[in-house]
CSV table of C-alpha atoms and ligand atoms in Angstrom, one decimal:
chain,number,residue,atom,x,y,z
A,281,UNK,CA,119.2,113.5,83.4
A,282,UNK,CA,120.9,111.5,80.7
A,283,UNK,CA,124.5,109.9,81.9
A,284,UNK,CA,127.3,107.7,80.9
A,285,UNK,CA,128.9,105.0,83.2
A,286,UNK,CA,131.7,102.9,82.0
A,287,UNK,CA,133.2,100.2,84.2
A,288,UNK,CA,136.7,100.0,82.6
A,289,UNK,CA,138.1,96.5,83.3
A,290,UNK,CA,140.9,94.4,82.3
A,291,UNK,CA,139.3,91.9,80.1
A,292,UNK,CA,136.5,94.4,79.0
A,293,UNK,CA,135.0,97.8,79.4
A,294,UNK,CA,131.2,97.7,79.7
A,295,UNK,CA,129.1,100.6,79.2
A,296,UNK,CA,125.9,102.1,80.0
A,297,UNK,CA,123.5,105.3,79.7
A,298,UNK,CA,121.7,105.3,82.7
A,299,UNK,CA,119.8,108.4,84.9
A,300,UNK,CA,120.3,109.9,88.7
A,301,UNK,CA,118.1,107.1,89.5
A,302,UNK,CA,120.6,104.6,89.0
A,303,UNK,CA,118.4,103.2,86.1
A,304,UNK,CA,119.9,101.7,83.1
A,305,UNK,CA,118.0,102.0,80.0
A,306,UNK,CA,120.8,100.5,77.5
A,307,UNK,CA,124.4,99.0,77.9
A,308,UNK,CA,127.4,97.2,76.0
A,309,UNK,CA,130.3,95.8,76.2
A,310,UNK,CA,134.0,96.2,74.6
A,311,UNK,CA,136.8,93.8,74.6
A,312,UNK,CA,139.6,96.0,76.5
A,313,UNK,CA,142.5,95.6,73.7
A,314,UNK,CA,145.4,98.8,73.6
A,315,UNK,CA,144.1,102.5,74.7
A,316,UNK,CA,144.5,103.3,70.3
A,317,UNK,CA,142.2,100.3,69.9
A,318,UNK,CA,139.8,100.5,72.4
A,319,UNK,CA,139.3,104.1,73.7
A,320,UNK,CA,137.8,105.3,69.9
A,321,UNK,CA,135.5,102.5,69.9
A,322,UNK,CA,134.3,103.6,73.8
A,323,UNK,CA,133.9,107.5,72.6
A,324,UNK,CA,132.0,106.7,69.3
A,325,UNK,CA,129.5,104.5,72.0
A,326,UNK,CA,129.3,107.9,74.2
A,327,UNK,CA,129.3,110.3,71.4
A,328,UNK,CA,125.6,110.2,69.9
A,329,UNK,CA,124.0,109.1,73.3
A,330,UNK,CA,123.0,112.9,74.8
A,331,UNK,CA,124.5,112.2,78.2
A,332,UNK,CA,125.1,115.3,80.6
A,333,UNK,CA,128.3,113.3,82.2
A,334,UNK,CA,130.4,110.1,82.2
A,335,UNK,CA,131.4,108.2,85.0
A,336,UNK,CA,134.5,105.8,85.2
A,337,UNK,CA,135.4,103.2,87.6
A,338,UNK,CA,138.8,101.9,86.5
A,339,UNK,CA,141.1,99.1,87.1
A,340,UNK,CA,144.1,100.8,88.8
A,341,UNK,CA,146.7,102.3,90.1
A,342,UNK,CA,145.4,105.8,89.1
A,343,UNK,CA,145.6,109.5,89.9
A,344,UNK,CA,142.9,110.6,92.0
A,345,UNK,CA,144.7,113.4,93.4
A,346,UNK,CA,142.7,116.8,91.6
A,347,UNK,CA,146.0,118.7,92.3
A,348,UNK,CA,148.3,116.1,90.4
A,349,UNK,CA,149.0,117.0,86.7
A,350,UNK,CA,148.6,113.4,86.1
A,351,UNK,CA,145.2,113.4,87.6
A,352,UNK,CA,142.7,110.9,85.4
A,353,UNK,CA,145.6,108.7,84.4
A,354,UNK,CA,145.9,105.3,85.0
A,355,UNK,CA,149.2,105.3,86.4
A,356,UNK,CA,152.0,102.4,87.1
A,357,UNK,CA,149.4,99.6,86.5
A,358,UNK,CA,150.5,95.7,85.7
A,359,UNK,CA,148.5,95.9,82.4
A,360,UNK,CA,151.6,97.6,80.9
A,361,UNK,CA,149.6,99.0,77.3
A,362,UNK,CA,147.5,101.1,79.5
A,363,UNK,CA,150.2,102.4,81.8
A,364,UNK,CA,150.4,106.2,82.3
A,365,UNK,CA,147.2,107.0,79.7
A,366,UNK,CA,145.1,110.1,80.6
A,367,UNK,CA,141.2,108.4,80.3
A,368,UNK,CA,139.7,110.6,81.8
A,369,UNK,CA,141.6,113.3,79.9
A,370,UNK,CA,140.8,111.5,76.3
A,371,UNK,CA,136.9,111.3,77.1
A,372,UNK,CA,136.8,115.0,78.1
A,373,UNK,CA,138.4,116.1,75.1
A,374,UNK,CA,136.6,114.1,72.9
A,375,UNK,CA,132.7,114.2,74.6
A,376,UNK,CA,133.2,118.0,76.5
A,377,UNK,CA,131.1,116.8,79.5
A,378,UNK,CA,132.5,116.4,83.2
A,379,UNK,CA,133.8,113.2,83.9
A,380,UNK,CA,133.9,111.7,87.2
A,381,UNK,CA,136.8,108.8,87.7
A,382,UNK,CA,137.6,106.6,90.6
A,383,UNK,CA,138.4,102.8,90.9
A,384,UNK,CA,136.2,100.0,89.6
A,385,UNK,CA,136.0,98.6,93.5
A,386,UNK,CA,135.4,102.4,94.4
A,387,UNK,CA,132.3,102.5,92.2
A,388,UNK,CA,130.9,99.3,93.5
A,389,UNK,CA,131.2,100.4,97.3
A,390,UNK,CA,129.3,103.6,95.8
A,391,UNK,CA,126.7,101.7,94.1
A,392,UNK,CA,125.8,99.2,97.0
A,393,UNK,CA,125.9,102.4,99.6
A,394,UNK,CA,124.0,104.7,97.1
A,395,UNK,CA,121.0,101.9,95.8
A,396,UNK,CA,122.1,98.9,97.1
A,397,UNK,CA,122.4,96.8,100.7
A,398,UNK,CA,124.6,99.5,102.5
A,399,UNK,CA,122.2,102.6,101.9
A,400,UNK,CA,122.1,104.6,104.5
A,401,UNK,CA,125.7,103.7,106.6
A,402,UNK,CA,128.2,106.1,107.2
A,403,UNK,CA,130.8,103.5,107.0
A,404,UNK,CA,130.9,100.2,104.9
A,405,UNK,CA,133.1,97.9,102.7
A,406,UNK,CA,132.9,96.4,99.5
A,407,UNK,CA,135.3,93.6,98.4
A,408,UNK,CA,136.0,91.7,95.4
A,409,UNK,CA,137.3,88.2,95.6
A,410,UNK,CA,137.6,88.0,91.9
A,411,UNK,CA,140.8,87.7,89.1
A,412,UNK,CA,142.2,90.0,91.4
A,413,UNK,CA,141.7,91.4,94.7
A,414,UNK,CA,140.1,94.8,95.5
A,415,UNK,CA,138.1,96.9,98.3
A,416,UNK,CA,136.1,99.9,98.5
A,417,UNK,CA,135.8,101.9,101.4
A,418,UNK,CA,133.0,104.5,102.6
A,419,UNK,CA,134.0,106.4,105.5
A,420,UNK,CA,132.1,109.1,107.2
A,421,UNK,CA,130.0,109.2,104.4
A,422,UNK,CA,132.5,109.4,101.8
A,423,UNK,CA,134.6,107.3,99.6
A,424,UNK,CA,138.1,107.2,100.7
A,425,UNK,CA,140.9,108.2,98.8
A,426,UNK,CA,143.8,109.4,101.2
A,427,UNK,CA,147.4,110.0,99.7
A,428,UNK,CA,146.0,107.7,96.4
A,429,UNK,CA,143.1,105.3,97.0
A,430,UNK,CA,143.3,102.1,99.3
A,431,UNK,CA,144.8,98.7,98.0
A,432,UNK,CA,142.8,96.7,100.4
A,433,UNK,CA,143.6,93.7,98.3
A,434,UNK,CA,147.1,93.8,99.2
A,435,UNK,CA,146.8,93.1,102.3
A,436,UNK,CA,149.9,91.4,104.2
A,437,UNK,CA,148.5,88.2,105.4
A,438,UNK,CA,150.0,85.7,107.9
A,439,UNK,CA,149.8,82.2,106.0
A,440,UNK,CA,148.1,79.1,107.0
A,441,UNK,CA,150.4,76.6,108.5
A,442,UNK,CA,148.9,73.7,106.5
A,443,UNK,CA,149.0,76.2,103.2
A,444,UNK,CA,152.8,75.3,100.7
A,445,UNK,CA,151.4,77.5,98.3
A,446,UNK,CA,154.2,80.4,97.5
A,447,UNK,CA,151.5,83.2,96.6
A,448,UNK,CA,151.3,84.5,93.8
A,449,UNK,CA,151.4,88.6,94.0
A,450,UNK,CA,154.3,89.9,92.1
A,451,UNK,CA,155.0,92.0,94.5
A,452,UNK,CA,154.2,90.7,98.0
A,453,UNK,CA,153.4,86.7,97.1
A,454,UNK,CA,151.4,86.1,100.0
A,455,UNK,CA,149.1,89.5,100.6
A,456,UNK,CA,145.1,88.8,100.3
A,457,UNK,CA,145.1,88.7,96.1
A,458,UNK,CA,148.1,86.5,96.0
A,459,UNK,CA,146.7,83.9,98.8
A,460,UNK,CA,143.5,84.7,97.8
A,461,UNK,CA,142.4,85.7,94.1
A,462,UNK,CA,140.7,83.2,91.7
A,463,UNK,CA,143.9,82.7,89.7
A,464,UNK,CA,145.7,82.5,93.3
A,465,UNK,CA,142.9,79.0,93.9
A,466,UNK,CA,143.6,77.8,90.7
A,467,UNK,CA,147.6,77.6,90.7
A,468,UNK,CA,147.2,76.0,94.4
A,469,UNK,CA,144.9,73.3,93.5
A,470,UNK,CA,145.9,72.9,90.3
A,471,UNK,CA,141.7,73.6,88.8
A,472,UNK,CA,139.7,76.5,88.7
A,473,UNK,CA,138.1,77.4,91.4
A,474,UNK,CA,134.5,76.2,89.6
A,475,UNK,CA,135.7,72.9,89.3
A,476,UNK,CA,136.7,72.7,92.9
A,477,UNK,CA,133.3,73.3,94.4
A,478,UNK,CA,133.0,70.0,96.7
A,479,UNK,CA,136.7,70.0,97.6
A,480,UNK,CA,136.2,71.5,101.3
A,481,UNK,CA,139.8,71.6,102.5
A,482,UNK,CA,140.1,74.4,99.4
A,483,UNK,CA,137.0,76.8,100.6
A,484,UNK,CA,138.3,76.5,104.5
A,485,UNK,CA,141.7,77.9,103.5
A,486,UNK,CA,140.0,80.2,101.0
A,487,UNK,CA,138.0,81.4,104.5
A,488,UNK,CA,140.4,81.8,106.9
A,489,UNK,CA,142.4,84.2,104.5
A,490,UNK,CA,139.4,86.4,103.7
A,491,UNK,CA,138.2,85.7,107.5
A,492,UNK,CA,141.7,87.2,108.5
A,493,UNK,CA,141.6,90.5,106.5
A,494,UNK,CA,138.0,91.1,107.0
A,495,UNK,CA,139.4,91.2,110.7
A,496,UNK,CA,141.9,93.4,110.0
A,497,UNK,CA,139.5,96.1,108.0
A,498,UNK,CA,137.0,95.5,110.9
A,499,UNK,CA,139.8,96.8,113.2
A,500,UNK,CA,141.3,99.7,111.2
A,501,UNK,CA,138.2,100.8,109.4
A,502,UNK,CA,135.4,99.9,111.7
A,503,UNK,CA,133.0,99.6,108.8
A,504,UNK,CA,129.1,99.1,109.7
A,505,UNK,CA,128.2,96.3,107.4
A,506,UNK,CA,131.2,94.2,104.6
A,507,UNK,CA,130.0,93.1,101.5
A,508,UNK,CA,131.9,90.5,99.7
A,509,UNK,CA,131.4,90.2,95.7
A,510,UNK,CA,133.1,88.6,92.4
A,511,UNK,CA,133.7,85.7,91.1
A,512,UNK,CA,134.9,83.4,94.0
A,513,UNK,CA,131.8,84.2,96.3
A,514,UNK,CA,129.7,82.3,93.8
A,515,UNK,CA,130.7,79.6,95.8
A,516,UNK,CA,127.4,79.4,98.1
A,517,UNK,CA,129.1,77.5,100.9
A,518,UNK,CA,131.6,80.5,101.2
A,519,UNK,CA,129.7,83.0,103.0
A,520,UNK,CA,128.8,80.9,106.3
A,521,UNK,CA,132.3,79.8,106.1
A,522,UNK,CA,133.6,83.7,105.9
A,523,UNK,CA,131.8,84.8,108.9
A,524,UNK,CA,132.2,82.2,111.2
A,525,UNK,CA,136.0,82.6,110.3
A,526,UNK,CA,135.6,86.1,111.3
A,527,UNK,CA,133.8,85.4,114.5
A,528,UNK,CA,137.0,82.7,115.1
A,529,UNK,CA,139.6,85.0,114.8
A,530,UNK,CA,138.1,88.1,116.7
A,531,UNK,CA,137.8,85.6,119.3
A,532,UNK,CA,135.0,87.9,121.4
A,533,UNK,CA,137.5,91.0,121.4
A,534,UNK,CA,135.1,93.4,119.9
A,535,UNK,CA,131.0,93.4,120.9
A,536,UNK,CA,128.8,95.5,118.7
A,537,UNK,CA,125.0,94.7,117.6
A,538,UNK,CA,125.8,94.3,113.9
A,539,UNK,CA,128.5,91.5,114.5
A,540,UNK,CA,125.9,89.8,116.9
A,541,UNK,CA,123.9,89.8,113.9
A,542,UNK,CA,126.4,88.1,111.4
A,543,UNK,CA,124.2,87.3,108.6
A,544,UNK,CA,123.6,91.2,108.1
A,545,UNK,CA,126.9,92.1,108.9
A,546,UNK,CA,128.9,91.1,105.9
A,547,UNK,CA,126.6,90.0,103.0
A,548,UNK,CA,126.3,89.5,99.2
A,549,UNK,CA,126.1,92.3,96.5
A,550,UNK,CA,122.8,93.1,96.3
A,551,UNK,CA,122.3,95.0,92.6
A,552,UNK,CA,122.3,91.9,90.2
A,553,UNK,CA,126.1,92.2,89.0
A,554,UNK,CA,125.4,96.0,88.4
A,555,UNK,CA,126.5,97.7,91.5
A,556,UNK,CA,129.5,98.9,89.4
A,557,UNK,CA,128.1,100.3,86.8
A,558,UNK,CA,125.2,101.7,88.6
A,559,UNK,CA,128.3,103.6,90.8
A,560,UNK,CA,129.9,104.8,87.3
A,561,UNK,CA,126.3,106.6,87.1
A,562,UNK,CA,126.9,108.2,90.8
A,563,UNK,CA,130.3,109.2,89.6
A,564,UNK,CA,129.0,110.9,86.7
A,565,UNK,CA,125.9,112.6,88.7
A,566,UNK,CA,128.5,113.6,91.6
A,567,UNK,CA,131.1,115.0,89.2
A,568,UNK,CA,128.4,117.0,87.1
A,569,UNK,CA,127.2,118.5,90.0
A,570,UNK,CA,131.0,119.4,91.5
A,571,UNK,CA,131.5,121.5,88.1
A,572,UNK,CA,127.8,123.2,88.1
A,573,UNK,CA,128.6,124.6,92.3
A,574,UNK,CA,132.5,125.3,91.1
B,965,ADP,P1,136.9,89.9,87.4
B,965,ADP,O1,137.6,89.8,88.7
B,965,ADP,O2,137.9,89.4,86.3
B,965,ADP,O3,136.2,91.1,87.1
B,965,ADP,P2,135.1,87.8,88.5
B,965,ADP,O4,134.8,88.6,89.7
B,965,ADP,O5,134.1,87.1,87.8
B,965,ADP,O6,135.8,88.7,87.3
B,965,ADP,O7,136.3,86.8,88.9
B,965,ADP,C1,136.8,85.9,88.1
B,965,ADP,C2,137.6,84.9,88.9
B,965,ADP,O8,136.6,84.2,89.8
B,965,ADP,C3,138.3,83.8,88.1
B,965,ADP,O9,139.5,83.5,88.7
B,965,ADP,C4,137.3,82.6,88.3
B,965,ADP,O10,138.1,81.4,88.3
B,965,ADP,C5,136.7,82.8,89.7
B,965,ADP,N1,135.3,82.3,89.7
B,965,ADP,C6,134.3,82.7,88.9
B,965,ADP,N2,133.2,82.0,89.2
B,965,ADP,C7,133.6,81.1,90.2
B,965,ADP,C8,132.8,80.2,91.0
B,965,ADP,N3,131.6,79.9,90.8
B,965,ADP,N4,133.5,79.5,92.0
B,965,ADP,C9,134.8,79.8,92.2
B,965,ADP,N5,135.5,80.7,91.5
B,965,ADP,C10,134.9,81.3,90.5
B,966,ZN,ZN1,150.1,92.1,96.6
């Protein structure tokens, strides 16, 4: 089976032909400029390549709700050229294939729990520490979408005391993406977060905010293993740092096997860089398969 993935991204859109396997045989990659720019150059990719169905994982807000007439759009999202566009609505049209659609973060936790490190579990996580903030949730088996899809990244965080940064989420300042992003590192300290690698005082604070909400998802969502990608967790030293802030904070409350066994318990991507894309292809398998039963 022949299928199309396309991790739609703020910066770029890559894309890939892949099969049910989650194996890619070829893949590119599209500066993301306006929808009238950037959509035709995306089809034409798609058009000649024989595939039975397109995945999307998007950069968001969008309409996941099936019963919505704005279902497929991105909806209300900061990147104002793409607000309110039907993608999912212009590949249909233009390629006649199905087209399954959910966020980028979405499509990651789908790759990793389809291929990847959390194979297998009912219930996991996977977060993003990147330009912005994002989390994917399995539960029971399924990804979850609820009344729209969860915005784990904006999660209300209590600040540091030591911490005089403002935050910098437009909308909340000081939730996990403001406190916590890339960009969020870089207006603190005044350097990307690269260029800050042996500054310690920088990856202790950047710790106890992702140790806090990995606390609070641990609570709420009781998820059976957290992985933790993008750009920010290239930082080696982080991920020692991250779950012995975790361990801190739940102070002993909670006792399960897989947080006695930290090290398994919330871990790195395990799919090179391409558990989004690979979850575009699940996307597109799970979507073809939706329209073949309906
Ligand atoms: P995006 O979120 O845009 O898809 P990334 O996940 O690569 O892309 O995240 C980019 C962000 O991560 C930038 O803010 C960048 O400064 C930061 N970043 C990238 N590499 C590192 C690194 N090695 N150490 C710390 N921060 C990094
Ligand atoms: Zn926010």
């Amino acid at each position: 089976m022949r299928l199309g993935a396309l991790e739609a991204g703020g910066t770029k859109m890559v894309c890939a032909i892949g099969n049910e396997n989650g194996e890619i045989f070829e893949r590119t990659s599209i500066p993301t400029e306006t929808p009238e720019i950037t959509v035709p150059k995306l089809i034409e990719y798609f058009a000649d390549k024989e595939i039975e169905a397109l995945g999307i994982g998007c950069f968001g807000p969008i309409d996941l709700n099936r019963n919505s007439d704005t279902y497929g759009y991105i909806t209300t999202t900061p990147k104002l050229i793409w607000a309110n566009y039907d993608i999912v609505g212009a590949f249909r049209e233009a390629l006649k294939i199905p087209v399954g659609f959910d966020t980028d973060v979405n499509g990651s936790a789908l790759g990793e729990a389809t291929w990847g490190i959390t194979k297998g579990l009912e219930n996991s996580m996977y977060i993003t520490i990147g330009t912005g903030v994002g989390a994917g949730i399995i539960s029971n088996g399924k990804l979850l979408h609820g009344m729209l899809h969860p915005e784990g990244g904006h999660l209300l965080l209590a600040k540091h005391p030591s911490d005089s940064y403002e935050g910098r989420c437009p909308y909340h300042k000081t939730c996990l993406e403001g406190l916590a992003s890339g960009p969020a590192i870089e207006a603190r300290w005044g350097k990307k977060g690269v260029e800050l690698a042996d500054k310690k005082e920088v990856w202790e604070l950047e710790a106890y905010y992702i140790g806090q909400a990995l606390v609070d998802y641990i609570m709420i969502l009781s998820p059976q293993r957290i992985v933790l990608g993008g750009g920010v967790m290239h930082q080696e030293h982080m991920m020692p740092m991250v779950r012995e802030e975790v361990k801190r904070q739940l102070n002993g409350y909670l006792q399960t096997k897989e947080l006695e066994d930290m090290e398994n318990y919330i871990v790195l991507p395990s799919l090179n860089d391409n558990q989004g894309i690979m979850g575009a292809l699940k996307l597109a398998m799970d979507e073809c398969q939706l329209e073949n039963k309906g």
